[in-house]
Coordinates of C-alpha atoms in Angstrom, one line a residue:
M1 CA -10.9 -10.4 5.4
Y2 CA -11.0 -9.3 9.0
K3 CA -11.6 -10.8 12.4
A4 CA -14.4 -9.5 14.5
K5 CA -13.6 -6.2 16.1
P6 CA -12.4 -6.4 19.7
R7 CA -14.9 -3.8 20.8
S8 CA -17.0 -1.0 19.3
G9 CA -15.0 1.7 17.6
L10 CA -11.8 -0.3 17.4
L11 CA -10.6 -1.8 14.1
A12 CA -10.0 -5.5 13.7
E13 CA -6.8 -7.2 12.6
V14 CA -6.4 -9.1 9.3
D15 CA -7.6 -12.6 10.0
R16 CA -4.5 -14.8 10.8
N17 CA -6.4 -18.1 10.6
A18 CA -8.3 -17.9 7.3
P19 CA -6.4 -19.8 4.6
L20 CA -4.6 -17.8 1.9
Q21 CA -5.9 -18.1 -1.7
R22 CA -4.4 -21.2 -3.3
E23 CA -2.7 -19.3 -6.1
Y24 CA -0.6 -17.3 -3.7
V25 CA 0.5 -20.0 -1.2
E26 CA 3.6 -21.1 -3.1
P27 CA 4.7 -17.6 -4.2
I28 CA 4.5 -16.4 -0.6
A29 CA 6.4 -19.5 0.6
A30 CA 9.0 -18.9 -2.1
A31 CA 9.4 -15.3 -1.2
V32 CA 10.0 -16.2 2.5
R33 CA 12.6 -18.8 1.6
Q34 CA 14.4 -16.6 -0.9
I35 CA 14.4 -13.4 1.3
R36 CA 15.6 -15.4 4.3
G37 CA 18.2 -17.0 2.0
V38 CA 19.8 -13.7 1.0
L39 CA 19.3 -11.7 4.2
G40 CA 19.5 -14.4 6.9
D41 CA 19.5 -13.1 10.4
T42 CA 19.2 -9.5 9.2
I43 CA 15.4 -10.1 8.9
H44 CA 13.2 -9.7 12.0
S45 CA 9.9 -10.4 10.4
L46 CA 8.0 -10.5 7.0
Y47 CA 4.5 -9.3 6.2
I48 CA 2.2 -9.3 3.3
S49 CA -0.4 -6.7 2.6
G50 CA -2.9 -5.6 -0.1
D51 CA -5.4 -7.8 -1.8
V52 CA -3.4 -11.0 -1.2
A53 CA -3.4 -10.4 2.6
Q54 CA -7.1 -9.6 2.4
R55 CA -7.8 -12.8 0.4
S56 CA -9.5 -10.7 -2.2
A57 CA -7.0 -11.0 -5.0
G58 CA -8.0 -12.1 -8.5
D59 CA -6.2 -14.5 -10.7
R60 CA -3.3 -12.1 -10.8
A61 CA -2.2 -9.6 -8.2
D62 CA 0.7 -7.7 -6.9
L63 CA 2.6 -9.4 -4.0
E64 CA 3.2 -6.6 -1.5
L65 CA 5.9 -7.5 1.1
T66 CA 7.1 -5.5 4.0
L67 CA 10.5 -6.6 5.4
V68 CA 11.3 -5.5 9.0
T69 CA 15.1 -5.7 9.5
F70 CA 17.3 -5.4 12.5
R71 CA 19.4 -2.8 10.6
S72 CA 19.4 -0.7 7.4
L73 CA 20.4 -2.8 4.4
N74 CA 23.5 -2.1 2.3
V75 CA 23.7 -1.7 -1.5
Q76 CA 24.6 -5.4 -2.0
E77 CA 21.7 -6.6 0.0
F78 CA 19.2 -4.4 -2.0
T79 CA 20.8 -5.8 -5.2
S80 CA 20.1 -9.3 -3.9
L81 CA 16.5 -8.4 -3.2
N82 CA 16.1 -7.1 -6.7
T83 CA 17.2 -10.5 -7.9
V84 CA 14.7 -12.2 -5.6
R85 CA 12.0 -9.9 -7.0
W86 CA 12.8 -10.8 -10.5
R87 CA 12.8 -14.5 -9.8
L88 CA 9.4 -14.4 -8.0
E89 CA 7.8 -12.4 -10.8
Q90 CA 9.1 -14.9 -13.4
S91 CA 8.1 -18.0 -11.4
S92 CA 4.4 -17.5 -10.8
D93 CA 1.6 -16.7 -13.2
A94 CA -0.4 -15.4 -10.3
V95 CA 2.1 -12.7 -9.3
K96 CA 1.9 -9.6 -11.5
R97 CA 4.5 -7.6 -9.6
V98 CA 6.5 -7.9 -6.4
E99 CA 6.9 -4.9 -4.2
F100 CA 9.3 -4.7 -1.3
D101 CA 9.1 -2.2 1.5
V102 CA 12.1 -2.4 3.8
V103 CA 12.0 -0.8 7.2
P104 CA 14.4 -1.1 10.2
L105 CA 12.9 -2.5 13.4
K106 CA 13.7 0.7 15.3
D107 CA 11.6 2.8 12.9
V108 CA 8.6 0.5 13.3
T109 CA 8.7 0.5 17.1
T110 CA 9.4 4.2 17.8
L111 CA 6.5 6.1 19.2
A112 CA 6.8 8.8 16.6
N113 CA 5.7 6.3 13.9
I114 CA 2.9 4.5 15.7
F115 CA 0.2 6.0 13.5
H116 CA 1.9 4.7 10.4
W117 CA 3.9 1.6 11.2
G118 CA 1.9 0.6 14.3
F119 CA -1.4 1.0 12.4
F120 CA -0.1 -0.7 9.3
I121 CA 1.3 -3.8 11.0
K122 CA -1.7 -4.1 13.3
H123 CA -4.5 -3.6 10.8
C124 CA -3.2 -3.8 7.2
A125 CA -0.6 -6.6 7.2
L126 CA -0.3 -10.3 7.8
C127 CA 2.8 -11.8 9.3
V128 CA 4.2 -14.7 7.3
S129 CA 7.6 -15.1 9.0
G130 CA 9.3 -14.1 12.2
D131 CA 7.9 -12.5 15.4
N132 CA 4.6 -10.8 14.7
L133 CA 4.9 -7.2 15.7
A134 CA 1.1 -6.8 15.6
D135 CA 1.1 -8.3 19.1
S136 CA 3.1 -5.3 20.3
F137 CA 0.4 -2.8 19.4
G138 CA -3.1 -2.3 20.7
H139 CA -6.1 -1.9 18.4
F140 CA -6.5 1.5 16.7
E141 CA -9.5 3.6 16.0
V142 CA -9.7 5.4 12.7
S143 CA -8.5 9.0 13.3
W144 CA -7.2 12.0 11.4
E145 CA -3.7 11.2 12.8
V146 CA -3.8 7.8 11.2
S147 CA -4.9 9.2 7.8
K148 CA -2.1 11.7 7.8
A149 CA 0.5 9.2 8.8
M150 CA -0.6 6.6 6.3
N151 CA -0.5 9.1 3.4
G152 CA 2.4 11.3 4.6
D153 CA 4.7 10.1 1.7
L154 CA 2.2 10.8 -1.0
S155 CA 4.1 13.7 -2.6
V156 CA 7.4 11.7 -2.6
K157 CA 5.7 8.7 -4.2
L158 CA 3.9 10.8 -6.8
R159 CA 7.1 12.5 -7.8
E160 CA 8.9 9.2 -8.2
L161 CA 6.0 7.8 -10.3
R162 CA 5.8 10.9 -12.4
Q163 CA 9.5 10.5 -13.3
K164 CA 9.0 6.8 -14.2
I165 CA 6.2 7.8 -16.6
A166 CA 8.2 10.6 -18.1
V167 CA 11.2 8.3 -19.0
A168 CA 9.1 5.2 -19.8
T169 CA 9.9 3.8 -23.3
K170 CA 7.5 0.8 -23.1
W171 CA 3.8 0.8 -22.5
G172 CA 4.1 -1.8 -19.7
T173 CA 6.4 0.5 -17.7
Q174 CA 4.1 3.5 -18.1
L175 CA 1.0 1.5 -17.3
D176 CA 2.5 0.1 -14.2
A177 CA 3.5 3.5 -12.9
A178 CA 0.1 5.1 -13.8
E179 CA -1.8 2.2 -12.1
D180 CA 0.3 2.6 -9.0
A181 CA -0.2 6.4 -8.9
A182 CA -4.0 6.0 -9.4
K183 CA -4.2 3.5 -6.5
R184 CA -2.2 5.8 -4.2
L185 CA -4.4 8.8 -5.1
I186 CA -7.7 6.9 -4.5
R187 CA -6.5 5.7 -1.1
A188 CA -5.2 9.1 -0.2
A189 CA -8.5 10.6 -1.2
F190 CA -10.3 8.2 1.1
G191 CA -7.9 9.2 3.8
L192 CA -9.5 12.6 3.7
V193 CA -12.8 11.2 4.9
A194 CA -11.9 8.0 6.8
H195 CA -12.2 9.7 10.2
K196 CA -15.7 10.9 9.3
E197 CA -16.7 7.5 8.0
G198 CA -15.3 5.8 11.1
R199 CA -13.8 2.9 9.1
W200 CA -10.6 2.0 7.2
D201 CA -11.3 0.6 3.7
Q202 CA -8.7 -1.0 1.4
D203 CA -10.9 -1.9 -1.5
L204 CA -10.5 0.8 -4.1
K205 CA -14.1 0.9 -5.1
D206 CA -15.2 1.3 -1.4
C207 CA -12.6 4.0 -0.9
A208 CA -13.9 5.9 -3.9
E209 CA -17.5 5.5 -2.9
S210 CA -16.8 6.9 0.6
F211 CA -14.8 9.7 -0.8
L212 CA -17.4 10.8 -3.3
K213 CA -20.1 10.9 -0.6
H214 CA -18.2 13.9 0.8
Y215 CA -16.7 15.3 -2.5
P216 CA -19.3 14.5 -5.2
D217 CA -17.7 17.2 -7.5
K218 CA -14.6 15.0 -7.9
S219 CA -16.5 12.2 -9.7
V220 CA -14.8 12.9 -13.0
E221 CA -11.3 12.6 -11.4
M222 CA -12.3 9.3 -9.8
E223 CA -13.5 7.9 -13.1
R224 CA -10.2 8.8 -14.8
L225 CA -8.2 7.2 -12.0
F226 CA -10.1 4.0 -12.4
Y227 CA -9.4 4.2 -16.1
L228 CA -5.7 4.1 -15.3
I229 CA -6.2 1.2 -12.9
E230 CA -7.8 -0.7 -15.8
R231 CA -4.5 -0.2 -17.6
K232 CA -5.9 1.4 -20.6
P233 CA -3.4 3.4 -22.7
V234 CA -3.4 7.1 -22.0
K235 CA -0.9 9.6 -23.3
K236 CA 1.8 10.6 -20.8
R237 CA 0.8 14.2 -20.8
A238 CA -2.8 13.4 -19.8
V239 CA -1.6 11.0 -17.0
V240 CA 0.8 13.5 -15.6
A241 CA -1.7 16.3 -15.8
L242 CA -4.2 14.2 -13.8
M243 CA -1.6 13.3 -11.2
D244 CA -0.4 16.9 -10.8
A245 CA -3.9 18.4 -10.6
F246 CA -5.6 15.8 -8.4
G247 CA -2.5 15.0 -6.4
G248 CA -2.0 18.7 -5.7
W249 CA -5.7 19.1 -4.7
V250 CA -5.5 16.1 -2.3
Q251 CA -2.4 17.5 -0.6
S252 CA -3.8 20.9 -0.2
E253 CA -7.0 19.4 1.3
Y254 CA -4.9 17.5 3.8
A255 CA -3.2 20.7 4.8
S256 CA -6.6 22.5 5.0
I257 CA -8.2 19.8 7.2
D258 CA -5.1 19.6 9.4
R259 CA -5.3 23.3 10.1
K260 CA -9.0 23.1 11.1
I261 CA -8.5 20.0 13.3
G262 CA -5.1 21.2 14.7

């Protein structure tokens, strides 16, 4: 859910005034209380993103939280956050998983990261506590630089998820990692065409539709990725093969487009 665009070509912010979905009001409030409780003045501001921020979540959804801190956290503080994560996941039927992304304030505000953190805070996140850094950034247009920055960690994330799948001994763990990988790959694929489409989609089906307009030969891969999102059991070998093949292709396509544009 977005506010009206400030002017033609520029993206809108996530609507700050629309009410959150009822199922997620208390989990978000509890998250703010508990995170503030364990980190105190170390926290600059807290943001939600994903379907909950867009007010498009179903009965159950991941709660994606970005924590902007005044300094890097230590091991004890990360351990405390893991405890908070567990409590939040156990206390609400609406919350499927809690995901924390912790970033120091200096990394958010540096000019070198403006196409990632500046864009994310301004157009993909909703401040739920602290000073809203979205007010520090102007509105962005969709550009190739944004797509690159927003997907720059794809190889690292896929490698981490590949390892989780490899060592998983329970279906739930494997399905979580496979679903996460599929979502990242679909959004990264959309990043290849976002600058051509002139818009930034977050809905996975919209992302896939836009991507396939430009790469219709990848329809089978898209179908298989959505199979993983539906959390249907697939053998590890097949999941990893899909991640390696399509992930490698996406990354090579980023490099190819970057050479042409650069």
